[in-house]
PDB file of C-alpha atoms in Angstrom:
ATOM      1  CA  MET A  21      35.499 -22.375   8.266  1.00 53.00           C
ATOM      2  CA  SER A  22      33.565 -19.347   9.452  1.00 64.00           C
ATOM      3  CA  GLY A  23      30.989 -17.469   7.382  1.00 73.00           C
ATOM      4  CA  LEU A  24      27.740 -15.553   7.533  1.00 85.00           C
ATOM      5  CA  LEU A  25      24.600 -17.708   7.457  1.00 80.00           C
ATOM      6  CA  ILE A  26      20.882 -17.152   6.922  1.00 81.00           C
ATOM      7  CA  ALA A  27      19.029 -19.550   9.219  1.00 79.00           C
ATOM      8  CA  VAL A  28      15.542 -20.644  10.279  1.00 76.00           C
ATOM      9  CA  THR A  29      14.971 -21.916  13.835  1.00 76.00           C
ATOM     10  CA  ASN A  30      12.146 -23.923  15.382  1.00 72.00           C
ATOM     11  CA  GLY A  31      10.246 -23.142  18.567  1.00 71.00           C
ATOM     12  CA  ASN A  32      13.150 -24.433  20.646  1.00 74.00           C
ATOM     13  CA  GLY A  33      15.660 -22.140  18.981  1.00 74.00           C
ATOM     14  CA  GLU A  34      17.257 -24.994  17.057  1.00 75.00           C
ATOM     15  CA  ILE A  35      18.426 -24.289  13.497  1.00 80.00           C
ATOM     16  CA  ILE A  36      16.345 -26.354  11.081  1.00 78.00           C
ATOM     17  CA  GLN A  37      17.454 -24.722   7.817  1.00 78.00           C
ATOM     18  CA  SER A  38      20.523 -22.668   6.959  1.00 78.00           C
ATOM     19  CA  GLN A  39      22.307 -21.311   3.900  1.00 77.00           C
ATOM     20  CA  PRO A  40      25.431 -19.203   3.344  1.00 81.00           C
ATOM     21  CA  TYR A  41      24.426 -15.562   3.081  1.00 79.00           C
ATOM     22  CA  GLN A  42      26.061 -14.933  -0.295  1.00 83.00           C
ATOM     23  CA  GLU A  43      24.437 -18.041  -1.741  1.00 81.00           C
ATOM     24  CA  PHE A  44      21.032 -16.874  -0.476  1.00 79.00           C
ATOM     25  CA  VAL A  45      21.525 -13.396  -1.938  1.00 79.00           C
ATOM     26  CA  ASN A  46      22.767 -14.598  -5.316  1.00 78.00           C
ATOM     27  CA  GLY A  47      20.778 -17.842  -5.573  1.00 74.00           C
ATOM     28  CA  PRO A  48      19.609 -20.460  -5.849  1.00 81.00           C
ATOM     29  CA  ARG A  49      17.848 -19.788  -2.554  1.00 85.00           C
ATOM     30  CA  ASN A  50      16.646 -22.287   0.019  1.00 83.00           C
ATOM     31  CA  LEU A  51      12.856 -22.378  -0.428  1.00 86.00           C
ATOM     32  CA  GLU A  52      12.161 -23.015   3.242  1.00 86.00           C
ATOM     33  CA  ILE A  53      14.137 -19.957   4.284  1.00 85.00           C
ATOM     34  CA  LEU A  54      12.634 -17.858   1.505  1.00 87.00           C
ATOM     35  CA  ASN A  55       9.145 -18.981   2.484  1.00 87.00           C
ATOM     36  CA  VAL A  56       9.658 -17.869   6.082  1.00 85.00           C
ATOM     37  CA  TYR A  57      11.194 -14.594   4.883  1.00 84.00           C
ATOM     38  CA  LEU A  58       8.599 -13.542   2.277  1.00 87.00           C
ATOM     39  CA  GLY A  59       5.950 -16.254   1.967  1.00 88.00           C
ATOM     40  CA  SER A  60       3.312 -14.372   3.957  1.00 87.00           C
ATOM     41  CA  LYS A  61       3.748 -11.195   1.882  1.00 90.00           C
ATOM     42  CA  LEU A  62       3.523 -13.156  -1.365  1.00 93.00           C
ATOM     43  CA  LEU A  63       0.388 -14.943  -0.219  1.00 90.00           C
ATOM     44  CA  SER A  64      -1.186 -11.612   0.717  1.00 90.00           C
ATOM     45  CA  ILE A  65      -0.497 -10.336  -2.798  1.00 93.00           C
ATOM     46  CA  LEU A  66      -1.913 -13.455  -4.458  1.00 92.00           C
ATOM     47  CA  VAL A  67      -5.063 -13.415  -2.299  1.00 89.00           C
ATOM     48  CA  ASP A  68      -5.776  -9.803  -1.390  1.00 90.00           C
ATOM     49  CA  ASP A  69      -4.284  -7.865  -4.312  1.00 94.00           C
ATOM     50  CA  LEU A  70      -4.731 -10.262  -7.245  1.00 93.00           C
ATOM     51  CA  ASN A  71      -7.528 -12.609  -6.090  1.00 90.00           C
ATOM     52  CA  ILE A  72      -6.060 -15.504  -8.051  1.00 88.00           C
ATOM     53  CA  ILE A  73      -6.398 -18.179  -5.397  1.00 84.00           C
ATOM     54  CA  SER A  74      -9.486 -20.396  -5.337  1.00 79.00           C
ATOM     55  CA  PHE A  75     -10.483 -23.330  -3.133  1.00 73.00           C
ATOM     56  CA  ASN A  76     -11.593 -26.449  -5.035  1.00 71.00           C
ATOM     57  CA  ASP A  77     -11.803 -30.085  -3.955  1.00 72.00           C
ATOM     58  CA  ASN A  78     -10.474 -29.208  -0.505  1.00 70.00           C
ATOM     59  CA  LYS A  79      -7.286 -27.619  -1.781  1.00 73.00           C
ATOM     60  CA  PHE A  80      -6.085 -24.189  -2.831  1.00 78.00           C
ATOM     61  CA  VAL A  81      -5.631 -23.624  -6.563  1.00 76.00           C
ATOM     62  CA  LEU A  82      -3.812 -20.930  -8.485  1.00 81.00           C
ATOM     63  CA  LYS A  83      -6.311 -19.364 -10.892  1.00 80.00           C
ATOM     64  CA  THR A  84      -4.068 -18.719 -13.870  1.00 75.00           C
ATOM     65  CA  ILE A  85      -3.483 -20.280 -17.266  1.00 68.00           C
ATOM     66  CA  LEU A  86      -0.464 -22.552 -16.981  1.00 71.00           C
ATOM     67  CA  GLU A  87       1.777 -22.250 -20.034  1.00 74.00           C
ATOM     68  CA  ASN A  88       5.478 -22.962 -20.175  1.00 84.00           C
ATOM     69  CA  SER A  89       6.583 -22.742 -16.540  1.00 87.00           C
ATOM     70  CA  ASN A  90       9.012 -19.904 -17.236  1.00 89.00           C
ATOM     71  CA  ILE A  91       6.412 -17.854 -19.159  1.00 89.00           C
ATOM     72  CA  THR A  92       3.804 -18.423 -16.455  1.00 91.00           C
ATOM     73  CA  THR A  93       6.285 -17.511 -13.715  1.00 93.00           C
ATOM     74  CA  MET A  94       7.287 -14.238 -15.373  1.00 93.00           C
ATOM     75  CA  LYS A  95       3.707 -13.226 -16.203  1.00 92.00           C
ATOM     76  CA  LEU A  96       2.644 -13.842 -12.633  1.00 94.00           C
ATOM     77  CA  LEU A  97       5.739 -12.101 -11.321  1.00 96.00           C
ATOM     78  CA  GLY A  98       4.795  -9.071 -13.436  1.00 96.00           C
ATOM     79  CA  LYS A  99       1.445  -8.859 -11.613  1.00 96.00           C
ATOM     80  CA  VAL A 100       3.229  -9.301  -8.275  1.00 97.00           C
ATOM     81  CA  ALA A 101       5.563  -6.447  -9.225  1.00 98.00           C
ATOM     82  CA  GLU A 102       2.516  -4.286  -9.978  1.00 98.00           C
ATOM     83  CA  ALA A 103       1.216  -4.898  -6.468  1.00 97.00           C
ATOM     84  CA  VAL A 104       4.641  -4.254  -4.904  1.00 98.00           C
ATOM     85  CA  VAL A 105       5.075  -0.883  -6.635  1.00 98.00           C
ATOM     86  CA  VAL A 106       1.542   0.238  -5.778  1.00 98.00           C
ATOM     87  CA  ARG A 107       2.018  -0.714  -2.117  1.00 97.00           C
ATOM     88  CA  ARG A 108       5.343   1.121  -1.909  1.00 97.00           C
ATOM     89  CA  CYS A 109       3.864   4.235  -3.511  1.00 98.00           C
ATOM     90  CA  ARG A 110       1.089   4.255  -0.949  1.00 97.00           C
ATOM     91  CA  GLU A 111       3.363   3.617   2.008  1.00 96.00           C
ATOM     92  CA  ASN A 112       5.924   6.308   1.237  1.00 95.00           C
ATOM     93  CA  LEU A 113       5.428   9.767  -0.297  1.00 97.00           C
ATOM     94  CA  GLU A 114       8.972   9.860  -1.665  1.00 96.00           C
ATOM     95  CA  ASN A 115       8.383   6.577  -3.520  1.00 97.00           C
ATOM     96  CA  ASN A 116       5.123   7.930  -4.922  1.00 97.00           C
ATOM     97  CA  LEU A 117       6.868  11.112  -6.045  1.00 97.00           C
ATOM     98  CA  THR A 118       9.575   9.110  -7.825  1.00 97.00           C
ATOM     99  CA  TRP A 119       7.249   6.675  -9.618  1.00 97.00           C
ATOM    100  CA  LEU A 120       4.723   9.387 -10.537  1.00 97.00           C
ATOM    101  CA  SER A 121       7.502  11.478 -12.079  1.00 96.00           C
ATOM    102  CA  ILE A 122       8.493   8.511 -14.258  1.00 96.00           C
ATOM    103  CA  ALA A 123       4.868   7.981 -15.268  1.00 96.00           C
ATOM    104  CA  ARG A 124       4.268  11.645 -16.185  1.00 95.00           C
ATOM    105  CA  LYS A 125       7.669  12.035 -17.859  1.00 93.00           C
ATOM    106  CA  LYS A 126       8.226  15.150 -15.804  1.00 91.00           C
ATOM    107  CA  SER A 127       9.277  15.926 -12.253  1.00 91.00           C
ATOM    108  CA  ALA A 128       6.236  15.845 -10.019  1.00 89.00           C
ATOM    109  CA  ARG A 129       5.873  18.264  -7.137  1.00 92.00           C
ATOM    110  CA  VAL A 130       5.324  17.028  -3.595  1.00 95.00           C
ATOM    111  CA  LYS A 131       1.884  18.669  -3.669  1.00 94.00           C
ATOM    112  CA  THR A 132       0.997  16.619  -6.752  1.00 93.00           C
ATOM    113  CA  ALA A 133       2.355  13.386  -5.294  1.00 94.00           C
ATOM    114  CA  THR A 134       0.289  13.973  -2.146  1.00 95.00           C
ATOM    115  CA  LYS A 135      -2.822  14.417  -4.251  1.00 96.00           C
ATOM    116  CA  TYR A 136      -2.575  11.339  -6.471  1.00 97.00           C
ATOM    117  CA  ILE A 137      -2.780   7.718  -5.305  1.00 97.00           C
ATOM    118  CA  ALA A 138      -1.290   4.803  -7.258  1.00 98.00           C
ATOM    119  CA  TYR A 139      -3.690   2.137  -8.543  1.00 98.00           C
ATOM    120  CA  GLY A 140      -2.825  -1.102 -10.330  1.00 97.00           C
ATOM    121  CA  THR A 141      -5.121  -1.674 -13.301  1.00 97.00           C
ATOM    122  CA  GLY A 142      -5.081  -5.408 -12.484  1.00 96.00           C
ATOM    123  CA  LEU A 143      -5.512  -5.171  -8.711  1.00 96.00           C
ATOM    124  CA  VAL A 144      -8.608  -5.988  -6.666  1.00 95.00           C
ATOM    125  CA  ASP A 145      -8.959  -2.626  -4.933  1.00 95.00           C
ATOM    126  CA  THR A 146      -9.048  -0.861  -8.327  1.00 97.00           C
ATOM    127  CA  GLN A 147     -11.769  -3.277  -9.424  1.00 96.00           C
ATOM    128  CA  LYS A 148     -13.772  -2.305  -6.325  1.00 95.00           C
ATOM    129  CA  LYS A 149     -13.203   1.467  -6.296  1.00 96.00           C
ATOM    130  CA  TYR A 150     -12.828   2.238 -10.001  1.00 96.00           C
ATOM    131  CA  PRO A 151     -14.230  -0.745 -11.947  1.00 96.00           C
ATOM    132  CA  GLN A 152     -14.113   1.204 -15.198  1.00 95.00           C
ATOM    133  CA  LYS A 153     -10.328   1.496 -14.822  1.00 95.00           C
ATOM    134  CA  TYR A 154      -9.804  -2.184 -13.992  1.00 96.00           C
ATOM    135  CA  ASN A 155      -8.213  -4.331 -16.700  1.00 93.00           C
ATOM    136  CA  TYR A 156      -6.162  -7.303 -15.521  1.00 91.00           C
ATOM    137  CA  SER A 157      -4.396  -7.573 -18.894  1.00 87.00           C
ATOM    138  CA  ASP A 158      -4.155  -3.891 -19.819  1.00 90.00           C
ATOM    139  CA  PRO A 159      -1.687  -3.748 -22.746  1.00 90.00           C
ATOM    140  CA  GLN A 160      -0.572  -0.202 -21.937  1.00 92.00           C
ATOM    141  CA  ARG A 161      -0.836   0.788 -18.282  1.00 95.00           C
ATOM    142  CA  ASP A 162      -0.217  -1.500 -15.314  1.00 97.00           C
ATOM    143  CA  ILE A 163      -0.219   1.407 -12.856  1.00 98.00           C
ATOM    144  CA  ILE A 164      -2.105   4.710 -13.012  1.00 98.00           C
ATOM    145  CA  TRP A 165      -2.627   7.549 -10.539  1.00 98.00           C
ATOM    146  CA  ILE A 166      -6.037   8.857  -9.442  1.00 97.00           C
ATOM    147  CA  ASP A 167      -6.958  11.704  -7.082  1.00 96.00           C
ATOM    148  CA  ASN A 168      -9.769  11.676  -4.525  1.00 92.00           C
ATOM    149  CA  GLN A 169     -12.157  13.155  -7.105  1.00 93.00           C
ATOM    150  CA  GLY A 170     -11.546  10.327  -9.539  1.00 93.00           C
ATOM    151  CA  LYS A 171      -9.385  12.404 -11.879  1.00 93.00           C
ATOM    152  CA  LEU A 172      -6.442  10.699 -13.581  1.00 94.00           C
ATOM    153  CA  ALA A 173      -2.912  12.091 -13.556  1.00 94.00           C
ATOM    154  CA  LEU A 174      -1.872  13.072 -17.076  1.00 93.00           C
ATOM    155  CA  MET A 175       1.460  12.997 -18.903  1.00 92.00           C
ATOM    156  CA  LYS A 176       3.742  15.870 -19.770  1.00 83.00           C
ATOM    157  CA  GLY A 177       2.286  18.021 -22.558  1.00 77.00           C
ATOM    158  CA  SER A 178      -1.308  17.352 -21.563  1.00 70.00           C
ATOM    159  CA  THR A 179      -3.722  20.089 -20.508  1.00 67.00           C
ATOM    160  CA  THR A 180      -5.862  20.076 -17.366  1.00 63.00           C
ATOM    161  CA  THR A 181      -8.772  18.652 -19.354  1.00 63.00           C
ATOM    162  CA  SER A 182      -7.247  16.429 -22.025  1.00 67.00           C
ATOM    163  CA  GLY A 183      -4.163  14.419 -22.923  1.00 82.00           C
ATOM    164  CA  LEU A 184      -2.545  11.069 -22.367  1.00 90.00           C
ATOM    165  CA  VAL A 185      -3.150   9.339 -19.064  1.00 94.00           C
ATOM    166  CA  ALA A 186       0.070   8.972 -17.062  1.00 95.00           C
ATOM    167  CA  GLY A 187       1.105   5.477 -16.185  1.00 97.00           C
ATOM    168  CA  ILE A 188       3.753   2.801 -16.362  1.00 97.00           C
ATOM    169  CA  GLN A 189       3.894  -0.624 -17.968  1.00 97.00           C
ATOM    170  CA  ILE A 190       5.782  -3.207 -15.940  1.00 97.00           C
ATOM    171  CA  LYS A 191       7.686  -6.128 -17.428  1.00 96.00           C
ATOM    172  CA  VAL A 192       9.622  -8.804 -15.578  1.00 96.00           C
ATOM    173  CA  SER A 193      11.859 -11.166 -17.505  1.00 94.00           C
ATOM    174  CA  ARG A 194      15.063 -13.161 -17.655  1.00 92.00           C
ATOM    175  CA  ASN A 195      15.273 -12.613 -21.407  1.00 91.00           C
ATOM    176  CA  GLY A 196      14.230  -9.081 -22.203  1.00 91.00           C
ATOM    177  CA  GLY A 197      15.922  -9.149 -25.596  1.00 89.00           C
ATOM    178  CA  ALA A 198      13.366 -11.666 -26.828  1.00 90.00           C
ATOM    179  CA  TYR A 199      10.481 -10.359 -24.768  1.00 89.00           C
ATOM    180  CA  ILE A 200      10.436  -6.553 -25.019  1.00 95.00           C
ATOM    181  CA  LEU A 201      13.117  -5.342 -27.453  1.00 95.00           C
ATOM    182  CA  ASP A 202      10.941  -5.408 -30.565  1.00 95.00           C
ATOM    183  CA  ASP A 203       8.065  -3.654 -28.779  1.00 94.00           C
ATOM    184  CA  LEU A 204      10.439  -0.882 -27.721  1.00 95.00           C
ATOM    185  CA  ILE A 205      11.836  -0.470 -31.234  1.00 95.00           C
ATOM    186  CA  GLN A 206       8.303  -0.314 -32.664  1.00 94.00           C
ATOM    187  CA  ASN A 207       7.134   2.268 -30.072  1.00 93.00           C
ATOM    188  CA  ARG A 208       4.225   0.094 -28.946  1.00 94.00           C
ATOM    189  CA  TYR A 209       3.863   1.704 -25.535  1.00 93.00           C
ATOM    190  CA  GLU A 210       2.327   5.095 -24.800  1.00 93.00           C
ATOM    191  CA  VAL A 211       3.831   5.177 -21.333  1.00 96.00           C
ATOM    192  CA  PRO A 212       7.262   4.332 -19.905  1.00 97.00           C
ATOM    193  CA  LEU A 213       8.100   0.634 -19.736  1.00 97.00           C
ATOM    194  CA  VAL A 214       9.718  -0.193 -16.402  1.00 98.00           C
ATOM    195  CA  TYR A 215      11.838  -3.307 -16.687  1.00 98.00           C
ATOM    196  CA  PHE A 216      12.628  -5.629 -13.770  1.00 97.00           C
ATOM    197  CA  ASP A 217      15.703  -7.275 -15.292  1.00 96.00           C
ATOM    198  CA  ILE A 218      15.975 -10.355 -13.070  1.00 93.00           C
ATOM    199  CA  CYS A 219      19.147 -11.504 -14.822  1.00 92.00           C
ATOM    200  CA  ASN A 220      20.641  -7.995 -15.181  1.00 94.00           C
ATOM    201  CA  ASP A 221      20.250  -7.607 -18.958  1.00 95.00           C
ATOM    202  CA  PHE A 222      18.977  -4.000 -19.000  1.00 96.00           C
ATOM    203  CA  ASP A 223      22.294  -2.619 -20.282  1.00 96.00           C
ATOM    204  CA  ASN A 224      22.427  -5.247 -23.027  1.00 96.00           C
ATOM    205  CA  ILE A 225      18.972  -4.226 -24.268  1.00 96.00           C
ATOM    206  CA  ALA A 226      19.879  -0.542 -23.959  1.00 96.00           C
ATOM    207  CA  ASN A 227      22.965  -1.102 -26.146  1.00 96.00           C
ATOM    208  CA  LYS A 228      20.815  -2.791 -28.801  1.00 96.00           C
ATOM    209  CA  LEU A 229      18.421   0.167 -28.724  1.00 96.00           C
ATOM    210  CA  TYR A 230      21.325   2.568 -29.292  1.00 95.00           C
ATOM    211  CA  LYS A 231      22.471   0.500 -32.288  1.00 95.00           C
ATOM    212  CA  LYS A 232      18.934   0.680 -33.684  1.00 94.00           C
ATOM    213  CA  GLY A 233      18.912   4.472 -33.329  1.00 95.00           C
ATOM    214  CA  LYS A 234      16.544   4.353 -30.369  1.00 94.00           C
ATOM    215  CA  GLY A 235      18.980   5.330 -27.651  1.00 92.00           C
ATOM    216  CA  GLN A 236      16.967   8.424 -26.744  1.00 94.00           C
ATOM    217  CA  ILE A 237      14.285   6.328 -25.071  1.00 94.00           C
ATOM    218  CA  VAL A 238      16.685   4.753 -22.534  1.00 96.00           C
ATOM    219  CA  GLY A 239      15.967   6.161 -19.086  1.00 94.00           C
ATOM    220  CA  TYR A 240      12.863   7.896 -20.393  1.00 93.00           C
ATOM    221  CA  ASP A 241      10.547   5.454 -22.150  1.00 96.00           C
ATOM    222  CA  PHE A 242      12.594   2.434 -21.129  1.00 97.00           C
ATOM    223  CA  VAL A 243      13.526   2.493 -17.461  1.00 97.00           C
ATOM    224  CA  GLN A 244      15.385   0.090 -15.193  1.00 97.00           C
ATOM    225  CA  ALA A 245      13.351  -0.740 -12.079  1.00 97.00           C
ATOM    226  CA  LYS A 246      16.380  -1.127  -9.813  1.00 96.00           C
ATOM    227  CA  ALA A 247      17.522   2.384 -10.766  1.00 95.00           C
ATOM    228  CA  ILE A 248      14.186   3.827  -9.624  1.00 95.00           C
ATOM    229  CA  ASP A 249      13.437   1.781  -6.534  1.00 96.00           C
ATOM    230  CA  TYR A 250      16.007  -0.865  -5.646  1.00 96.00           C
ATOM    231  CA  ASP A 251      13.990  -2.190  -2.709  1.00 96.00           C
ATOM    232  CA  ALA A 252      10.991  -2.856  -4.981  1.00 97.00           C
ATOM    233  CA  TYR A 253      13.248  -4.580  -7.498  1.00 97.00           C
ATOM    234  CA  SER A 254      14.935  -6.682  -4.800  1.00 94.00           C
ATOM    235  CA  GLU A 255      11.594  -7.786  -3.315  1.00 95.00           C
ATOM    236  CA  VAL A 256      10.284  -8.894  -6.720  1.00 96.00           C
ATOM    237  CA  ALA A 257      13.551 -10.705  -7.476  1.00 94.00           C
ATOM    238  CA  TYR A 258      13.275 -12.626  -4.207  1.00 93.00           C
ATOM    239  CA  TYR A 259       9.697 -13.622  -5.041  1.00 95.00           C
ATOM    240  CA  GLU A 260      10.830 -15.323  -8.259  1.00 94.00           C
ATOM    241  CA  ASP A 261      11.921 -18.583  -6.633  1.00 93.00           C
ATOM    242  CA  LEU A 262       8.684 -18.805  -4.618  1.00 94.00           C
ATOM    243  CA  VAL A 263       6.462 -18.079  -7.609  1.00 94.00           C
ATOM    244  CA  ARG A 264       8.339 -20.583  -9.778  1.00 93.00           C
ATOM    245  CA  ALA A 265       8.050 -23.220  -7.057  1.00 93.00           C
ATOM    246  CA  ILE A 266       4.275 -22.679  -6.875  1.00 91.00           C
ATOM    247  CA  VAL A 267       3.896 -22.815 -10.666  1.00 91.00           C
ATOM    248  CA  THR A 268       5.901 -26.041 -10.891  1.00 90.00           C
ATOM    249  CA  GLY A 269       4.252 -27.660  -7.882  1.00 88.00           C
ATOM    250  CA  LYS A 270       7.321 -27.707  -5.628  1.00 90.00           C
ATOM    251  CA  LEU A 271       5.492 -25.444  -3.189  1.00 88.00           C
ATOM    252  CA  THR A 272       1.757 -25.237  -2.478  1.00 85.00           C
ATOM    253  CA  ILE A 273      -0.449 -22.392  -1.322  1.00 85.00           C
ATOM    254  CA  GLU A 274      -0.996 -24.405   1.876  1.00 82.00           C
ATOM    255  CA  ASP A 275       2.774 -24.405   2.402  1.00 82.00           C
ATOM    256  CA  LEU A 276       2.792 -20.604   2.346  1.00 81.00           C
ATOM    257  CA  ALA A 277      -0.189 -20.318   4.658  1.00 72.00           C
ATOM    258  CA  TYR A 278       0.919 -22.924   7.194  1.00 60.00           C
ATOM    259  CA  ARG A 279       4.499 -21.797   7.539  1.00 55.00           C
ATOM    260  CA  ASN A 280       3.586 -18.120   7.901  1.00 51.00           C
ATOM    261  CA  GLU A 281       0.303 -18.375   9.825  1.00 51.00           C
ATOM    262  CA  TYR A 282      -1.261 -16.166   7.169  1.00 47.00           C
ATOM    263  CA  PRO A 283      -3.832 -13.629   8.543  1.00 50.00           C
ATOM    264  CA  VAL A 284      -6.807 -14.260   6.233  1.00 48.00           C
ATOM    265  CA  LYS A 285      -8.727 -11.195   5.035  1.00 48.00           C
ATOM    266  CA  SER A 286     -10.850 -12.681   2.266  1.00 48.00           C
ATOM    267  CA  ALA A 287     -14.172 -14.228   3.391  1.00 46.00           C
ATOM    268  CA  ILE A 288     -13.785 -17.012   0.840  1.00 47.00           C
ATOM    269  CA  MET A 289     -10.251 -17.761   1.981  1.00 49.00           C
ATOM    270  CA  SER A 290     -11.318 -17.639   5.631  1.00 51.00           C
ATOM    271  CA  ALA A 291     -14.037 -20.208   5.034  1.00 50.00           C
ATOM    272  CA  ALA A 292     -11.586 -22.377   3.081  1.00 49.00           C
ATOM    273  CA  PHE A 293      -8.971 -22.252   5.822  1.00 48.00           C
ATOM    274  CA  SER A 294     -11.545 -23.353   8.373  1.00 48.00           C
ATOM    275  CA  THR A 295     -11.905 -26.650   6.472  1.00 45.00           C
ATOM    276  CA  VAL A 296      -8.157 -27.345   6.141  1.00 43.00           C
ATOM    277  CA  ASN A 297      -6.259 -29.119   8.888  1.00 40.00           C
ATOM    278  CA  LEU A 298      -3.114 -27.039   8.627  1.00 36.00           C
ATOM    279  CA  THR A 299      -1.397 -28.899  11.456  1.00 34.00           C
ATOM    280  CA  ASN A 300      -1.102 -31.960   9.203  1.00 30.00           C
ATOM    281  CA  LEU A 301       0.598 -30.138   6.347  1.00 31.00           C
ATOM    282  CA  ILE A 302       4.265 -30.745   5.673  1.00 28.00           C
ATOM    283  CA  VAL A 303       6.382 -27.937   4.289  1.00 26.00           C
TER     284      VAL A 303
END
């Protein structure tokens, strides 16, 4: 029986892992294939953007509070999503224009999008450049926009000197009804909430908001990530299996580094890698 396959080959061109394409796209995904596909990018986010990897007792450790594995996975995935959106805004002006327009609740001009740079309030480079804006657990804004003079982009209705800071709050979940619905009904966010609905429940939550008389916020204060930037949504969705595997111990940081020959930027990570015999690691 013929079919399209996703495969990983060794140095001799021999297939060592394979999975039907549709199964890989829809899940569950082969971790080995997924690791080769996106492991290096995920490790870069964990190390360079989030700085949540430490080296203790000759092994790499995830610096996060481990709760229920699903809760921990989704919280961490939310920070990963923050890094993904910021990176995509910086790499592409059209992406920046789109996300900034959502954040300001008004269509941004190209001139404005060129002027303002996206910063994640929980990301390392924000901590270095704008430490006063850094807040890893900011309850309102995961991403803000700052110009080269340090001025923040403001929301619609603000003046040039005062008003609400533009931004977006990012949430990633497989059960948004339990996780974000009440917050949306109670108007707990000043800025748009962008939802990465990993199990496609955005419409279900939107219908509940309409029944509660809050339908006007759909697409305005409550926005579906895949409708804004499908590539960002897809990347985050693919990361889920890798993040969950790390949280549950099925995959280690060394696995990511060894398989992908990770180019170390951090001085601490570089020193740690020099003490690890990666050739003896088994993925």
